[in-house]
Amino acid sequence: EDQVTQSPEALRLQEGESSSLNCSYTVSGLRGLFWYRQDPGKGPEFLFTLYSAGEEKEKERLKATLTKKESFLHITAPKPEDSATYLCAVQAGGYSTLTFGKGTMLLVSP
Amino acid sequence: DSGVTQTPKHLITATGQRVTLRCSPRSGDLSVYWYQQSLDQGLQFLIQYYNGEERAKGNILERFSAQQFPDLHSELNLSSLELGDSALYFCASTGDLTNYGYTFGSGTRLTVV
């Protein structure tokens, strides 16, 4: 069974204080690892897809990396508007369904 | 607006009742996915339809059923509702999963009292 574990469950940062979120996974035949951002009361919003170990993708203050067992979402000099829950998901085998982790709730204080 | 429309946004109903949640996918997307999100379980996959046919099933209870119609909108039917069914229900659609992932709707918040 595919498993996705995210840590920490919650993270509080000061504005400008960089940090990383972790997503570790156990799947048979990883086809893609996805990062989403979810604001309260809204649907998840797509951020990145990573496919192979060593791959990196960036968007503004966010950078996602992938190894064979985990992915990191690095947040550089975060701002209060980066506060949200960040979800990690995996696509495995020949399926298009995604298995999600429980997310990391990020709060950035001014 | 993501392009995926879900109605209603909020639903309050009593135990034992039946409700129907509706989803219109983004224009051109053939696949529709239903997910349930609760505080303790996170996002759980329920069921997928592709162009009117059931394609994959997840942890969907027998009391729940879904269908996708010829115009590609989908409905999720929840019956004999229990308190534990209270959750956010999301619909997502995808055209190019590789590059754009799923596009989620804004969800239906179901409260069973």
XYZ file of N, CA and C in Angstrom:
669
model
N 0.851 -1.201 0.000
C 0.000 0.000 0.000
C 0.885 1.249 0.000
N 0.535 2.209 -0.850
C 1.300 3.451 -0.927
C 1.135 4.253 0.350
N 2.236 4.794 0.846
C 2.183 5.601 2.071
C 2.948 6.900 1.884
N 2.375 7.973 2.398
C 2.995 9.297 2.334
C 2.934 9.908 3.733
N 4.096 10.294 4.248
C 4.172 10.868 5.587
C 4.822 12.239 5.514
N 4.151 13.240 6.047
C 4.683 14.589 6.017
C 5.059 15.048 7.424
N 6.147 15.789 7.487
C 6.575 16.344 8.765
C 7.215 17.709 8.550
N 7.129 18.598 9.555
C 6.318 18.430 10.759
C 4.836 18.590 10.442
N 3.969 18.319 11.406
C 2.530 18.518 11.199
C 2.212 19.995 11.131
N 2.924 20.787 11.915
C 2.719 22.230 11.922
C 4.070 22.912 12.104
N 4.195 24.093 11.510
C 5.451 24.829 11.572
C 5.141 26.310 11.649
N 5.753 26.953 12.620
C 5.554 28.398 12.772
C 6.888 29.082 12.507
N 6.909 30.030 11.584
C 8.128 30.756 11.221
C 7.922 32.249 11.356
N 9.009 32.946 11.571
C 8.981 34.403 11.471
C 9.206 34.778 10.017
N 8.661 35.896 9.612
C 8.880 36.369 8.251
C 10.371 36.442 7.972
N 10.802 35.854 6.842
C 12.206 35.862 6.474
C 13.003 34.675 6.982
N 12.389 33.853 7.832
C 13.085 32.699 8.423
C 12.887 31.476 7.523
N 13.911 31.071 6.812
C 13.812 29.959 5.857
C 13.724 28.613 6.566
N 13.066 27.651 5.936
C 12.943 26.315 6.508
C 12.557 25.316 5.419
N 12.411 24.052 5.816
C 12.044 22.996 4.870
C 10.952 22.108 5.435
N 10.081 21.667 4.553
C 9.056 20.681 4.893
C 9.452 19.350 4.266
N 9.126 18.271 4.966
C 9.536 16.950 4.497
C 8.350 16.105 4.084
N 8.544 15.311 3.029
C 7.544 14.348 2.582
C 8.278 13.042 2.300
N 8.050 12.025 3.107
C 8.669 10.724 2.838
C 7.598 9.791 2.294
N 7.996 8.896 1.387
C 7.000 8.074 0.727
C 7.479 6.635 0.557
N 6.511 5.742 0.494
C 6.755 4.333 0.191
C 5.743 3.938 -0.862
N 6.224 3.718 -2.084
C 5.328 3.353 -3.181
C 6.003 2.306 -4.050
N 5.184 1.629 -4.829
C 5.705 0.699 -5.829
C 5.677 1.391 -7.177
N 6.837 1.772 -7.643
C 6.904 2.391 -8.958
C 6.396 3.828 -8.980
N 7.193 4.727 -8.426
C 6.788 6.139 -8.378
C 6.728 6.691 -9.791
N 5.594 7.282 -10.128
C 5.476 7.936 -11.432
C 5.560 9.451 -11.294
N 5.198 9.956 -10.119
C 5.278 11.389 -9.918
C 5.009 11.742 -8.469
N 5.644 12.816 -7.997
C 5.396 13.328 -6.657
C 4.917 14.766 -6.815
N 3.804 15.071 -6.181
C 3.127 16.345 -6.378
C 3.113 17.139 -5.076
N 3.289 18.450 -5.200
C 3.112 19.362 -4.060
C 1.927 20.285 -4.352
N 1.090 20.455 -3.331
C -0.065 21.334 -3.406
C -0.051 22.293 -2.222
N -0.680 23.431 -2.412
C -0.915 24.385 -1.342
C -2.425 24.443 -1.115
N -2.853 24.443 0.159
C -4.282 24.537 0.453
C -4.520 25.637 1.485
N -5.332 26.614 1.115
C -5.756 27.667 2.029
C -7.039 27.221 2.729
N -7.290 27.745 3.939
C -8.469 27.305 4.707
C -9.766 27.456 3.914
N -10.562 26.392 3.891
C -11.858 26.432 3.225
C -11.800 26.380 1.719
N -10.613 26.129 1.158
C -10.470 26.075 -0.296
C -9.895 24.740 -0.742
N -9.993 24.486 -2.042
C -9.419 23.269 -2.582
C -7.917 23.405 -2.757
N -7.201 22.289 -2.748
C -5.745 22.332 -2.961
C -5.409 22.936 -4.319
N -4.282 23.657 -4.327
C -3.820 24.313 -5.550
C -2.477 23.713 -5.947
N -2.366 23.274 -7.196
C -1.166 22.607 -7.685
C 0.040 23.536 -7.660
N 1.180 22.994 -7.169
C 2.442 23.748 -7.163
C 3.466 23.125 -8.119
N 3.844 21.865 -7.849
C 4.917 21.218 -8.606
C 4.626 19.736 -8.829
N 5.268 19.190 -9.882
C 5.395 17.749 -10.046
C 6.866 17.424 -10.227
N 7.331 16.380 -9.517
C 8.702 15.898 -9.660
C 8.641 14.440 -10.081
N 9.594 14.020 -10.933
C 9.507 12.672 -11.487
C 10.672 11.760 -11.168
N 11.845 12.343 -10.997
C 12.992 11.462 -10.801
C 13.914 12.051 -9.747
N 14.627 11.154 -9.070
C 15.551 11.560 -8.018
C 16.558 12.553 -8.575
N 16.773 13.616 -7.790
C 17.696 14.658 -8.219
C 17.008 15.840 -8.880
N 15.759 15.688 -9.226
C 15.031 16.758 -9.899
C 14.687 17.860 -8.898
N 14.722 19.103 -9.361
C 14.368 20.262 -8.557
C 13.468 21.179 -9.373
N 12.499 21.833 -8.684
C 11.661 22.828 -9.350
C 11.463 23.996 -8.399
N 11.383 25.203 -8.990
C 11.249 26.410 -8.183
C 10.075 27.246 -8.640
N 9.481 27.931 -7.659
C 8.416 28.889 -7.950
C 8.452 29.933 -6.857
N 8.851 31.129 -7.213
C 8.975 32.248 -6.269
C 9.850 31.817 -5.086
N 9.317 31.790 -3.877
C 10.111 31.465 -2.697
C 10.140 29.961 -2.392
N 9.527 29.162 -3.226
C 9.435 27.727 -3.009
C 10.352 26.960 -3.941
N 10.989 25.935 -3.380
C 11.814 25.042 -4.196
C 11.572 23.622 -3.710
N 11.217 22.734 -4.650
C 10.956 21.338 -4.315
C 12.070 20.462 -4.860
N 12.493 19.481 -4.037
C 13.524 18.541 -4.458
C 13.034 17.124 -4.197
N 13.656 16.166 -4.892
C 13.221 14.775 -4.791
C 14.420 13.841 -4.691
N 14.326 12.897 -3.718
C 15.274 11.796 -3.651
C 14.480 10.502 -3.829
N 15.135 9.367 -3.681
C 14.442 8.097 -3.892
C 13.443 7.765 -2.790
N 13.566 8.450 -1.643
C 12.673 8.115 -0.533
C 11.901 9.298 -0.001
N 12.287 10.518 -0.383
C 11.604 11.674 0.175
C 11.724 12.896 -0.724
N 10.896 13.862 -0.399
C 10.923 15.138 -1.096
C 10.933 16.238 -0.049
N 11.568 17.342 -0.401
C 11.601 18.498 0.484
C 10.995 19.690 -0.246
N 10.278 20.488 0.519
C 9.807 21.773 0.012
C 10.514 22.844 0.836
N 11.445 23.528 0.168
C 12.229 24.558 0.846
C 11.528 25.898 0.660
N 11.395 26.617 1.757
C 10.763 27.943 1.700
C 11.813 28.967 2.119
N 12.166 29.830 1.167
C 13.219 30.818 1.403
C 12.601 32.180 1.700
N 13.026 32.767 2.820
C 12.548 34.091 3.220
C 11.033 34.203 3.104
N 10.300 33.355 3.830
C 8.838 33.334 3.682
C 8.180 34.643 4.117
N 6.994 34.872 3.520
C 6.167 36.022 3.868
C 4.853 35.511 4.475
N 4.134 36.380 5.191
C 2.861 35.942 5.793
C 1.907 35.304 4.791
N 1.930 35.759 3.534
C 1.018 35.189 2.534
C 1.390 33.759 2.138
N 2.525 33.264 2.591
C 2.888 31.866 2.355
C 2.218 30.940 3.370
N 1.546 31.504 4.348
C 0.842 30.697 5.353
C -0.252 29.888 4.677
N -0.213 28.576 4.883
C -1.164 27.656 4.247
C -0.806 26.249 4.714
N -1.609 25.281 4.289
C -1.236 23.879 4.486
C -0.639 23.375 3.189
N 0.516 22.736 3.287
C 1.204 22.209 2.107
C 1.051 20.688 2.099
N 0.519 20.199 0.986
C 0.231 18.777 0.826
C 1.173 18.151 -0.185
N 1.577 16.944 0.107
C 2.406 16.149 -0.777
C 1.568 14.948 -1.222
N 1.725 14.525 -2.473
C 0.966 13.385 -2.978
C 1.836 12.598 -3.950
N 1.561 11.288 -4.069
C 2.316 10.457 -4.998
C 1.373 9.767 -5.978
N 1.879 9.587 -7.169
C 1.213 8.784 -8.189
C 2.093 7.569 -8.421
N 1.493 6.376 -8.351
C 2.287 5.161 -8.451
C 1.696 4.207 -9.462
N 2.544 3.331 -9.978
C 2.079 2.296 -10.880
C 1.451 2.862 -12.134
N 0.438 2.166 -12.618
C -0.199 2.606 -13.851
C -1.452 3.418 -13.630
N -1.605 3.964 -12.427
C -2.831 4.662 -12.080
C -2.651 6.173 -12.113
N -3.750 6.876 -12.290
C -3.678 8.335 -12.247
C -4.184 8.887 -10.936
N -4.547 8.006 -10.002
C -5.017 8.496 -8.704
C -3.822 8.898 -7.845
N -4.019 9.899 -7.005
C -2.973 10.395 -6.127
C -3.260 10.000 -4.684
N -2.184 9.600 -3.973
C -2.270 9.326 -2.547
C -1.634 10.497 -1.818
N -2.394 11.137 -0.937
C -1.942 12.341 -0.253
C -1.431 12.069 1.152
N -0.467 12.884 1.590
C -0.099 12.947 2.987
C -1.082 13.833 3.721
N -0.925 13.918 5.052
C -1.864 14.710 5.848
C -1.533 16.193 5.854
N -0.368 16.544 5.336
C -0.042 17.951 5.186
C 0.763 18.552 6.322
N 1.405 19.676 6.015
C 2.099 20.492 7.013
C 1.431 21.855 7.019
N 0.957 22.263 8.197
C 0.323 23.574 8.341
C 1.399 24.596 8.669
N 1.612 25.538 7.753
C 2.652 26.554 7.916
C 2.027 27.890 8.291
N 2.571 28.498 9.336
C 2.137 29.847 9.745
C 3.363 30.751 9.771
N 3.309 31.808 8.984
C 4.408 32.777 8.926
C 3.941 34.067 9.573
N 4.630 34.453 10.629
C 4.243 35.665 11.371
C 5.069 36.858 10.905
N 4.442 38.041 10.827
C 5.184 39.241 10.382
C 6.182 39.706 11.441
N -11.072 31.365 -9.498
C -11.925 30.282 -9.965
C -11.070 29.250 -10.717
N -11.080 28.004 -10.197
C -10.223 26.962 -10.768
C -10.792 26.379 -12.053
N -12.105 26.580 -12.284
C -12.749 25.976 -13.434
C -13.513 24.712 -13.087
N -13.284 24.172 -11.880
C -14.041 23.020 -11.393
C -15.107 23.553 -10.433
N -16.358 23.272 -10.728
C -17.466 23.829 -9.947
C -18.130 22.752 -9.103
N -18.245 23.033 -7.823
C -18.921 22.103 -6.928
C -20.105 22.802 -6.254
N -21.208 22.081 -6.191
C -22.389 22.585 -5.478
C -23.017 21.470 -4.671
N -23.642 21.789 -3.525
C -23.610 23.093 -2.871
C -22.281 23.300 -2.141
N -22.055 24.483 -1.623
C -20.829 24.739 -0.858
C -20.942 24.196 0.551
N -22.142 24.292 1.099
C -22.383 23.812 2.454
C -23.671 22.987 2.462
N -23.682 21.970 3.307
C -24.837 21.104 3.418
C -24.925 20.626 4.858
N -26.081 20.849 5.479
C -26.305 20.348 6.837
C -27.507 19.425 6.755
N -27.343 18.217 7.249
C -28.414 17.246 7.163
C -28.396 16.339 8.388
N -29.457 15.579 8.556
C -29.574 14.727 9.731
C -29.064 13.317 9.443
N -28.731 12.605 10.507
C -28.305 11.214 10.343
C -29.404 10.414 9.662
N -29.002 9.469 8.842
C -29.945 8.616 8.138
C -30.434 9.166 6.808
N -30.125 10.424 6.546
C -30.590 11.052 5.306
C -29.663 10.732 4.137
N -30.100 11.178 2.944
C -29.334 10.984 1.712
C -29.106 12.352 1.069
N -27.887 12.558 0.551
C -27.590 13.820 -0.128
C -26.866 13.537 -1.440
N -26.897 14.524 -2.330
C -26.195 14.430 -3.606
C -25.302 15.652 -3.774
N -24.028 15.396 -4.034
C -23.058 16.453 -4.299
C -22.778 16.461 -5.785
N -22.639 17.675 -6.323
C -22.478 17.801 -7.759
C -21.145 18.450 -8.118
N -20.590 17.995 -9.249
C -19.308 18.520 -9.701
C -19.322 18.687 -11.213
N -18.909 19.862 -11.678
C -18.686 20.076 -13.104
C -17.194 20.241 -13.326
N -16.584 19.367 -14.118
C -15.133 19.453 -14.297
C -14.748 20.645 -15.160
N -13.453 20.932 -15.199
C -12.926 21.986 -16.051
C -13.200 21.614 -17.503
N -13.483 22.611 -18.318
C -13.813 22.377 -19.709
C -12.728 21.562 -20.406
N -13.139 20.452 -21.031
C -12.205 19.611 -21.766
C -11.637 18.450 -20.969
N -11.757 18.505 -19.625
C -11.230 17.407 -18.813
C -12.213 16.242 -18.795
N -11.717 15.041 -19.022
C -12.573 13.866 -19.065
C -12.598 13.106 -17.742
N -11.555 13.273 -16.944
C -11.457 12.537 -15.673
C -11.974 13.373 -14.509
N -12.747 12.722 -13.658
C -13.233 13.334 -12.424
C -12.871 12.429 -11.260
N -12.347 13.032 -10.203
C -11.959 12.306 -8.995
C -12.726 12.901 -7.815
N -13.153 12.041 -6.910
C -13.790 12.484 -5.668
C -12.892 12.120 -4.486
N -12.696 13.110 -3.604
C -11.899 12.922 -2.394
C -12.695 13.399 -1.181
N -12.443 12.744 -0.065
C -13.007 13.154 1.212
C -11.867 13.666 2.086
N -12.073 14.823 2.727
C -11.044 15.364 3.603
C -11.599 15.575 5.004
N -11.037 14.865 5.958
C -11.401 15.075 7.360
C -10.136 15.454 8.119
N -10.318 16.003 9.314
C -9.176 16.509 10.081
C -8.176 15.413 10.414
N -8.678 14.230 10.752
C -7.762 13.177 11.200
C -7.230 12.303 10.067
N -7.940 12.232 8.944
C -7.536 11.325 7.867
C -6.882 12.027 6.685
N -6.994 13.322 6.595
C -6.451 13.986 5.417
C -7.307 13.704 4.196
N -6.738 13.901 3.016
C -7.458 13.687 1.759
C -7.459 12.200 1.407
N -8.648 11.625 1.327
C -8.788 10.206 1.010
C -9.509 10.048 -0.333
N -8.924 9.279 -1.219
C -9.497 9.037 -2.536
C -10.734 8.156 -2.429
N -11.791 8.582 -3.091
C -13.025 7.794 -3.074
C -13.216 7.043 -4.399
N -13.294 7.780 -5.497
C -13.618 7.143 -6.758
C -13.221 8.051 -7.920
N -12.920 7.427 -9.083
C -12.565 8.152 -10.292
C -13.462 7.711 -11.444
N -13.877 8.686 -12.250
C -14.579 8.403 -13.492
C -13.810 9.004 -14.650
N -13.862 8.305 -15.766
C -13.237 8.809 -16.990
C -14.246 8.680 -18.110
N -14.663 9.783 -18.648
C -15.569 9.831 -19.794
C -16.806 8.943 -19.585
N -17.344 9.018 -18.379
C -18.586 8.314 -18.085
C -18.425 6.934 -17.473
N -17.209 6.433 -17.426
C -17.012 5.090 -16.893
C -16.183 5.127 -15.609
N -16.536 4.249 -14.682
C -15.758 4.139 -13.455
C -14.380 3.605 -13.788
N -13.333 4.272 -13.311
C -11.976 3.875 -13.668
C -11.208 3.316 -12.467
N -11.433 3.882 -11.279
C -10.724 3.403 -10.088
C -11.578 3.677 -8.854
N -11.411 2.796 -7.872
C -12.151 2.927 -6.631
C -11.185 2.931 -5.467
N -11.435 3.797 -4.512
C -10.598 3.851 -3.326
C -11.384 3.387 -2.122
N -11.233 4.094 -1.016
C -11.896 3.704 0.223
C -13.320 4.236 0.289
N -14.123 3.875 -0.687
C -15.493 4.376 -0.732
C -16.433 3.383 -0.077
N -17.243 3.896 0.844
C -18.190 3.046 1.557
C -19.300 2.579 0.615
N -19.911 1.448 0.967
C -21.015 0.931 0.148
C -22.206 1.876 0.158
N -22.333 2.688 1.182
C -23.429 3.668 1.274
C -23.221 4.837 0.313
N -22.030 4.923 -0.270
C -21.719 6.013 -1.183
C -21.696 5.472 -2.611
N -22.137 6.281 -3.544
C -22.052 5.897 -4.947
C -21.847 7.144 -5.780
N -21.411 6.974 -6.999
C -21.165 8.127 -7.867
C -21.474 7.743 -9.300
N -21.620 8.751 -10.131
C -21.742 8.528 -11.556
C -21.270 9.767 -12.299
N -20.942 9.559 -13.574
C -20.564 10.667 -14.441
C -21.488 10.626 -15.647
N -22.045 11.751 -15.969
C -23.069 11.842 -17.005
C -22.455 12.182 -18.365
N -23.235 12.041 -19.455
C -22.688 12.330 -20.792
C -22.104 13.730 -20.937
N -22.622 14.720 -20.181
C -22.038 16.060 -20.288
C -20.804 16.199 -19.389
N -20.373 15.108 -18.799
C -19.162 14.951 -17.975
C -19.300 15.460 -16.545
N -20.437 16.064 -16.191
C -20.566 16.405 -14.778
C -20.745 15.116 -13.973
N -20.413 15.190 -12.691
C -20.458 14.003 -11.851
C -21.258 14.293 -10.596
N -21.851 13.264 -10.058
C -22.580 13.369 -8.801
C -22.104 12.288 -7.838
N -21.966 12.681 -6.583
C -21.599 11.752 -5.513
C -22.806 11.660 -4.593
N -23.341 10.453 -4.449
C -24.512 10.228 -3.618
C -24.101 9.575 -2.308
N -24.502 10.188 -1.216
C -24.173 9.672 0.105
C -25.489 9.340 0.815
N -25.649 8.099 1.255
C -26.917 7.703 1.869
C -26.699 7.149 3.276
N -27.812 7.014 3.999
C -27.773 6.525 5.389
C -26.665 7.220 6.162
N -26.686 8.537 6.101
C -25.582 9.326 6.631
C -25.382 9.137 8.132
N -24.117 9.128 8.510
C -23.721 8.995 9.915
C -22.923 10.236 10.305
N -22.785 10.457 11.608
C -22.043 11.626 12.093
C -20.629 11.649 11.519
N -20.040 10.475 11.403
C -18.665 10.360 10.923
C -18.484 10.700 9.453
N -19.575 10.895 8.725
C -19.474 11.282 7.320
C -19.265 12.772 7.159
N -19.373 13.505 8.251
C -19.128 14.950 8.203
C -17.693 15.196 7.758
N -17.535 15.964 6.692
C -16.205 16.193 6.114
C -16.336 17.182 4.968
N -15.191 17.530 4.410
C -15.149 18.279 3.153
C -15.030 17.266 2.022
N -15.847 17.422 0.997
C -15.794 16.540 -0.157
C -15.323 17.362 -1.354
N -14.216 16.920 -1.938
C -13.648 17.622 -3.076
C -13.785 16.801 -4.340
N -14.009 17.527 -5.403
C -13.969 16.968 -6.736
C -12.750 17.570 -7.425
N -12.092 16.780 -8.250
C -10.967 17.279 -9.030
C -11.080 16.748 -10.442
N -10.523 17.485 -11.382
C -10.465 16.985 -12.748
C -9.041 17.178 -13.267
N -8.722 16.476 -14.320
C -7.394 16.622 -14.892
C -7.431 16.362 -16.381
N -6.571 17.090 -17.074
C -6.393 16.839 -18.502
C -4.965 16.386 -18.719
N -4.045 17.178 -18.222
C -2.616 16.885 -18.332
C -2.064 16.698 -16.921
N -2.210 15.470 -16.405
C -1.788 15.202 -15.024
C -0.299 15.455 -14.855
N 0.474 15.100 -15.866
C 1.925 15.195 -15.778
C 2.385 16.602 -15.466
N 1.840 17.582 -16.172
C 2.353 18.939 -16.042
C 1.534 19.843 -15.124
N 0.266 19.487 -14.925
C -0.604 20.389 -14.173
C -1.316 19.736 -12.996
N -1.089 18.440 -12.777
C -1.718 17.782 -11.641
C -3.228 17.813 -11.740
N -3.865 17.639 -10.599
C -5.315 17.783 -10.525
C -5.665 19.254 -10.373
N -6.856 19.621 -10.870
C -7.457 20.906 -10.528
C -8.635 20.615 -9.630
N -8.591 21.159 -8.427
C -9.640 20.887 -7.447
C -10.712 21.968 -7.469
N -11.926 21.550 -7.138
C -12.979 22.504 -6.868
C -12.832 23.039 -5.452
N -13.739 23.898 -5.067
C -13.654 24.524 -3.736
C -14.315 23.682 -2.646
N -14.915 22.573 -3.037
C -15.405 21.623 -2.049
C -16.831 21.840 -1.586
N -17.392 20.782 -1.023
C -18.691 20.834 -0.340
C -18.453 20.426 1.104
N -18.826 21.309 2.025
C -18.684 20.968 3.444
C -19.978 20.338 3.923
N -19.913 19.051 4.260
C -21.076 18.309 4.731
C -21.029 18.184 6.245
N -22.105 18.595 6.885
C -22.244 18.435 8.327
C -23.456 17.571 8.593
N -23.237 16.456 9.270
C -24.327 15.544 9.622
C -24.612 15.715 11.115
N -25.852 16.031 11.448
C -26.198 16.312 12.853
C -27.201 15.284 13.380
